[in-house]
Every structure is written in C-alpha cells, then in structure tokens.
Amino acid sequence: MNEMKLSKRLLTVVKYIPKEAVVADIGSDHAYLPCYCILNDIANGAIAGEITDGPFLSAKQQVEKLSLSSLISVRKGDGLEVIQKGEVDAITIAGMGGALIAQILESGKTKLVGKERLILQPNIHAYHIREWLYKEGYTLINEEILEEDGKYYEVLVAEKGDKDAAYREIPIATGLFVGPFLAKEKNAVFIKKWSRELEHMQHIYQQIAAGASKTENHQKLIELSERIEMLKEVLKLG
Ligand code: SAM
C-alpha cells in the first residue's frame, strides 16, 4: 500500500468522501489516505491528525516528499482536537477498534458543527459507533462490510439527521449490533463473519454455563443468550 495504491479497506472509506471536500483523517499514520485523495482530485484539502510521534513524523515526511504541504496539513494531537470548528466537510477515522473511534467522537464532539460527513471504519465492535451515532442524532446513510487478508472490516457513513431512519425495518438492538444496512443486504462476508461470531458466542456460553454458577455469570449468560438469539434471527437459523 502507498499513496497511489490504497488497500481495499481504505478505498472503501475514500468512496464516501464527498467530491471537493476538505477532509480530516484522524489517526492518519502514514497519511496515505489524505495523499491519495489530493492526488486523485477527490478532496480539495486535507488534515492528517496523529497522536503518536512516529506516525506523525511519517505523515509529515510523506506529505513533504510529495510536495503536498500546501494542501495537506499534518497536525499532532488527540482525536478531533486537531481541527477547528467548521473547518472540514468530512472526517475519516479508520483502522481502530469501534470503542476507540466512539471515544474519539465523544471527546471531540464540541468540534462538530453538524455539516460533517463521518466515515468510520472500525476493525472490531462497530456497535459502539452505531450507539454513539444514534445517541448524538446522526443518521446512518450507508454501511459496507468487506474482507481483506482474512480480516473483516466495516465502513459506516453518517450525517447529522434522523437517527431512526435506518432502523425502521429492524429491531433497534439488532440494528445497532450488526448494522441495519448490512443486515438487509446480508452479503456473503456478513454471513461468514456473523456465523463465526455466533459459533464463538455459543462456545463461550457453554463454557460459562458449565462453570461454577456465580451471580455475575448469570447476567453474562442472559446478555450472551440475547445476542445469540439476535444472531440466529438475523442469519435465519432455527
Ligand atoms: N488510519 C490508518 C489506517 O486505517 O490504515 C492508520 C490506522 S493505525 C492502526 C491507527 C492510528 O491511529 C495510529 O497511528 C495511532 O497513533 C492513531 N491514533 C490512535 N488514537 C488516536 C487519537 N486519539 N487521536 C489521533 N490518532 C490516534
């Protein structure tokens, strides 16, 4: 992967950046995504945000090497603190866990003015992000699931709007857990991912159920069995 040839995962993120947007890529690492967007005339300007010294330096070097410093501003800081209010039209946060992405959005929400499209790519636990979007009044406008190098990735696209719009045809708890668009499309990757997940949960359930019965395990078993039933229903298993 480099600034001209992105991974399938990052290309899926880029697909949802509005044309001529100013985009902030938070946790940009090598800044491949912003560089690709500028070199391919997708974005008019970009910010690459990084919290860690190493990736921040590599982003800076990458942008300088390509002589893109006038169009891509590389900034060091935690999450959305690197952007000014109203400065960007789109924000991408990719390649992290869903809990961390949701936490970055929560800590930085005062920076959001409501015009920003959020394009979020969690490696795991996307439901943390859906829950945050729902709580904050964002409408989920699309989702994708893809497999690359044996791993499953989800991409969630949201804008400020009707938080319930995406959840009219699915029970809300199920929609938040597996994704309303993904559950509707139910493609081969979705089925593969959630079938494996279901097997894993059933295994854990049996292990806990066979162990010493404790009050905290009782609650855990209830939660697990709710999720197992949810997945069986989505996958239409008996
Ligand atoms: N976004 C790139 C991608 O998808 O290929 C890089 C993903 S890399 C696994 C995650 C990056 O996020 C790391 O470089 C890390 O330093 C950065 N990061 C983690 N927490 C952050 C935060 N709160 N603010 C900014 N960057 C953060």
mmCIF file of N, CA, C and O and ligand atoms in Angstrom, residues 1 7 9-10 25-33 49-53 55-56 77-80 82 92-96 100 103-104 121 123, ligand 1:
data_model
loop_
_atom_site.group_PDB
_atom_site.id
_atom_site.type_symbol
_atom_site.label_atom_id
_atom_site.label_comp_id
_atom_site.label_asym_id
_atom_site.label_seq_id
_atom_site.Cartn_x
_atom_site.Cartn_y
_atom_site.Cartn_z
ATOM 1 N N MET A 1 0.851 -1.203 0.000
ATOM 2 C CA MET A 1 0.000 0.000 0.000
ATOM 3 C C MET A 1 0.886 1.252 0.000
ATOM 4 O O MET A 1 1.904 1.299 0.665
ATOM 5 N N SER A 7 -5.258 0.202 0.154
ATOM 6 C CA SER A 7 -5.888 -1.104 0.422
ATOM 7 C C SER A 7 -7.363 -1.009 0.045
ATOM 8 O O SER A 7 -7.930 0.091 -0.047
ATOM 9 N N ARG A 9 -9.738 -1.783 1.900
ATOM 10 C CA ARG A 9 -10.372 -1.199 3.097
ATOM 11 C C ARG A 9 -10.394 0.327 3.013
ATOM 12 O O ARG A 9 -11.444 0.958 3.142
ATOM 13 N N LEU A 10 -9.229 0.933 2.748
ATOM 14 C CA LEU A 10 -9.186 2.399 2.705
ATOM 15 C C LEU A 10 -9.868 2.951 1.450
ATOM 16 O O LEU A 10 -10.443 4.040 1.480
ATOM 17 N N ASP A 25 -8.441 13.322 8.326
ATOM 18 C CA ASP A 25 -8.219 11.892 8.565
ATOM 19 C C ASP A 25 -7.554 11.764 9.931
ATOM 20 O O ASP A 25 -6.395 12.151 10.117
ATOM 21 N N ILE A 26 -8.323 11.247 10.886
ATOM 22 C CA ILE A 26 -7.841 11.193 12.273
ATOM 23 C C ILE A 26 -7.208 9.825 12.537
ATOM 24 O O ILE A 26 -7.833 8.797 12.284
ATOM 25 N N GLY A 27 -5.987 9.841 13.031
ATOM 26 C CA GLY A 27 -5.224 8.593 13.194
ATOM 27 C C GLY A 27 -4.707 8.182 11.828
ATOM 28 O O GLY A 27 -4.877 7.060 11.386
ATOM 29 N N SER A 28 -4.075 9.140 11.156
ATOM 30 C CA SER A 28 -3.753 9.010 9.728
ATOM 31 C C SER A 28 -2.530 8.127 9.473
ATOM 32 O O SER A 28 -2.332 7.657 8.364
ATOM 33 N N ASP A 29 -1.717 7.946 10.503
ATOM 34 C CA ASP A 29 -0.484 7.159 10.400
ATOM 35 C C ASP A 29 0.404 7.730 9.290
ATOM 36 O O ASP A 29 0.851 8.860 9.370
ATOM 37 N N HIS A 30 0.565 6.994 8.200
ATOM 38 C CA HIS A 30 1.439 7.397 7.093
ATOM 39 C C HIS A 30 0.817 8.453 6.183
ATOM 40 O O HIS A 30 1.424 8.873 5.215
ATOM 41 N N ALA A 31 -0.418 8.873 6.460
ATOM 42 C CA ALA A 31 -1.132 9.884 5.647
ATOM 43 C C ALA A 31 -1.396 9.416 4.209
ATOM 44 O O ALA A 31 -1.573 10.245 3.316
ATOM 45 N N TYR A 32 -1.462 8.122 3.987
ATOM 46 C CA TYR A 32 -1.752 7.626 2.630
ATOM 47 C C TYR A 32 -3.137 8.072 2.163
ATOM 48 O O TYR A 32 -3.319 8.424 1.002
ATOM 49 N N LEU A 33 -4.098 8.026 3.073
ATOM 50 C CA LEU A 33 -5.469 8.362 2.653
ATOM 51 C C LEU A 33 -5.581 9.823 2.202
ATOM 52 O O LEU A 33 -6.047 10.076 1.080
ATOM 53 N N GLY A 49 -4.389 13.975 11.097
ATOM 54 C CA GLY A 49 -4.197 14.094 12.543
ATOM 55 C C GLY A 49 -3.559 12.842 13.103
ATOM 56 O O GLY A 49 -3.917 11.731 12.716
ATOM 57 N N GLU A 50 -2.604 13.020 13.987
ATOM 58 C CA GLU A 50 -1.941 11.874 14.640
ATOM 59 C C GLU A 50 -1.588 12.225 16.082
ATOM 60 O O GLU A 50 -1.157 13.321 16.378
ATOM 61 N N ILE A 51 -1.769 11.242 16.941
ATOM 62 C CA ILE A 51 -1.462 11.454 18.359
ATOM 63 C C ILE A 51 -0.051 10.980 18.700
ATOM 64 O O ILE A 51 0.562 11.453 19.657
ATOM 65 N N THR A 52 0.477 10.055 17.911
ATOM 66 C CA THR A 52 1.748 9.390 18.251
ATOM 67 C C THR A 52 2.895 9.973 17.423
ATOM 68 O O THR A 52 2.738 10.225 16.221
ATOM 69 N N ASP A 53 4.044 10.150 18.085
ATOM 70 C CA ASP A 53 5.206 10.782 17.425
ATOM 71 C C ASP A 53 5.616 10.105 16.113
ATOM 72 O O ASP A 53 5.759 10.768 15.091
ATOM 73 N N PRO A 55 4.136 7.873 13.866
ATOM 74 C CA PRO A 55 3.224 8.070 12.741
ATOM 75 C C PRO A 55 3.090 9.537 12.330
ATOM 76 O O PRO A 55 2.978 9.852 11.133
ATOM 77 N N PHE A 56 3.135 10.454 13.302
ATOM 78 C CA PHE A 56 3.042 11.885 12.982
ATOM 79 C C PHE A 56 4.216 12.286 12.084
ATOM 80 O O PHE A 56 4.035 12.929 11.048
ATOM 81 N N GLY A 77 -2.026 15.671 17.640
ATOM 82 C CA GLY A 77 -2.988 15.901 18.710
ATOM 83 C C GLY A 77 -3.918 14.727 18.871
ATOM 84 O O GLY A 77 -3.923 13.784 18.083
ATOM 85 N N ASP A 78 -4.725 14.832 19.922
ATOM 86 C CA ASP A 78 -5.651 13.752 20.285
ATOM 87 C C ASP A 78 -6.980 13.932 19.544
ATOM 88 O O ASP A 78 -7.695 14.913 19.770
ATOM 89 N N GLY A 79 -7.304 12.990 18.690
ATOM 90 C CA GLY A 79 -8.606 12.969 18.026
ATOM 91 C C GLY A 79 -8.956 14.262 17.304
ATOM 92 O O GLY A 79 -8.163 14.808 16.531
ATOM 93 N N LEU A 80 -10.174 14.758 17.599
ATOM 94 C CA LEU A 80 -10.685 15.916 16.855
ATOM 95 C C LEU A 80 -10.098 17.243 17.341
ATOM 96 O O LEU A 80 -10.461 18.299 16.814
ATOM 97 N N VAL A 82 -7.401 18.385 16.705
ATOM 98 C CA VAL A 82 -6.556 18.967 15.650
ATOM 99 C C VAL A 82 -7.364 19.799 14.639
ATOM 100 O O VAL A 82 -6.799 20.469 13.794
ATOM 101 N N THR A 92 -12.658 11.179 8.447
ATOM 102 C CA THR A 92 -12.455 9.735 8.358
ATOM 103 C C THR A 92 -11.668 9.275 9.596
ATOM 104 O O THR A 92 -10.724 9.961 10.016
ATOM 105 N N ILE A 93 -12.101 8.182 10.178
ATOM 106 C CA ILE A 93 -11.339 7.559 11.278
ATOM 107 C C ILE A 93 -11.337 6.065 10.965
ATOM 108 O O ILE A 93 -12.391 5.417 10.968
ATOM 109 N N ALA A 94 -10.166 5.542 10.649
ATOM 110 C CA ALA A 94 -10.093 4.171 10.135
ATOM 111 C C ALA A 94 -9.030 3.349 10.850
ATOM 112 O O ALA A 94 -8.041 3.876 11.371
ATOM 113 N N GLY A 95 -9.266 2.039 10.870
ATOM 114 C CA GLY A 95 -8.228 1.104 11.325
ATOM 115 C C GLY A 95 -8.088 0.976 12.819
ATOM 116 O O GLY A 95 -7.046 0.545 13.315
ATOM 117 N N MET A 96 -9.119 1.379 13.572
ATOM 118 C CA MET A 96 -9.058 1.235 15.046
ATOM 119 C C MET A 96 -10.276 0.443 15.504
ATOM 120 O O MET A 96 -11.190 0.185 14.728
ATOM 121 N N LEU A 100 -12.678 2.777 20.528
ATOM 122 C CA LEU A 100 -11.765 3.927 20.448
ATOM 123 C C LEU A 100 -12.326 4.999 19.508
ATOM 124 O O LEU A 100 -12.284 6.194 19.809
ATOM 125 N N GLN A 103 -14.998 6.791 21.269
ATOM 126 C CA GLN A 103 -14.435 7.644 22.317
ATOM 127 C C GLN A 103 -13.825 8.922 21.716
ATOM 128 O O GLN A 103 -13.962 10.012 22.271
ATOM 129 N N ILE A 104 -13.195 8.795 20.563
ATOM 130 C CA ILE A 104 -12.624 9.974 19.880
ATOM 131 C C ILE A 104 -13.763 10.934 19.506
ATOM 132 O O ILE A 104 -13.664 12.148 19.683
ATOM 133 N N GLN A 121 -14.326 3.539 10.063
ATOM 134 C CA GLN A 121 -14.002 2.160 9.686
ATOM 135 C C GLN A 121 -13.422 1.426 10.890
ATOM 136 O O GLN A 121 -12.217 1.396 11.097
ATOM 137 N N ASN A 123 -12.275 -1.825 13.052
ATOM 138 C CA ASN A 123 -11.806 -3.192 12.777
ATOM 139 C C ASN A 123 -12.651 -4.201 13.540
ATOM 140 O O ASN A 123 -12.815 -5.334 13.097
HETATM 141 N N1 SAM B 1 -5.919 5.228 9.634
HETATM 142 C C1 SAM B 1 -4.826 4.384 9.187
HETATM 143 C C2 SAM B 1 -5.344 3.154 8.501
HETATM 144 O O1 SAM B 1 -6.544 2.885 8.608
HETATM 145 O O2 SAM B 1 -4.551 2.433 7.849
HETATM 146 C C3 SAM B 1 -3.920 4.015 10.358
HETATM 147 C C4 SAM B 1 -4.539 3.093 11.360
HETATM 148 S S1 SAM B 1 -3.431 2.792 12.702
HETATM 149 C C5 SAM B 1 -3.769 1.157 13.096
HETATM 150 C C6 SAM B 1 -4.155 3.729 13.996
HETATM 151 C C7 SAM B 1 -3.502 5.087 14.154
HETATM 152 O O3 SAM B 1 -4.353 5.895 14.978
HETATM 153 C C8 SAM B 1 -2.152 5.030 14.854
HETATM 154 O O4 SAM B 1 -1.193 5.653 14.032
HETATM 155 C C9 SAM B 1 -2.381 5.771 16.170
HETATM 156 O O5 SAM B 1 -1.246 6.514 16.558
HETATM 157 C C10 SAM B 1 -3.544 6.676 15.827
HETATM 158 N N2 SAM B 1 -4.394 7.087 16.956
HETATM 159 C C11 SAM B 1 -4.859 6.310 17.965
HETATM 160 N N3 SAM B 1 -5.602 7.036 18.815
HETATM 161 C C12 SAM B 1 -5.623 8.304 18.338
HETATM 162 C C13 SAM B 1 -6.206 9.517 18.777
HETATM 163 N N4 SAM B 1 -6.921 9.579 19.894
HETATM 164 N N5 SAM B 1 -6.021 10.633 18.021
HETATM 165 C C14 SAM B 1 -5.276 10.574 16.892
HETATM 166 N N6 SAM B 1 -4.682 9.461 16.433
HETATM 167 C C15 SAM B 1 -4.850 8.334 17.146
#
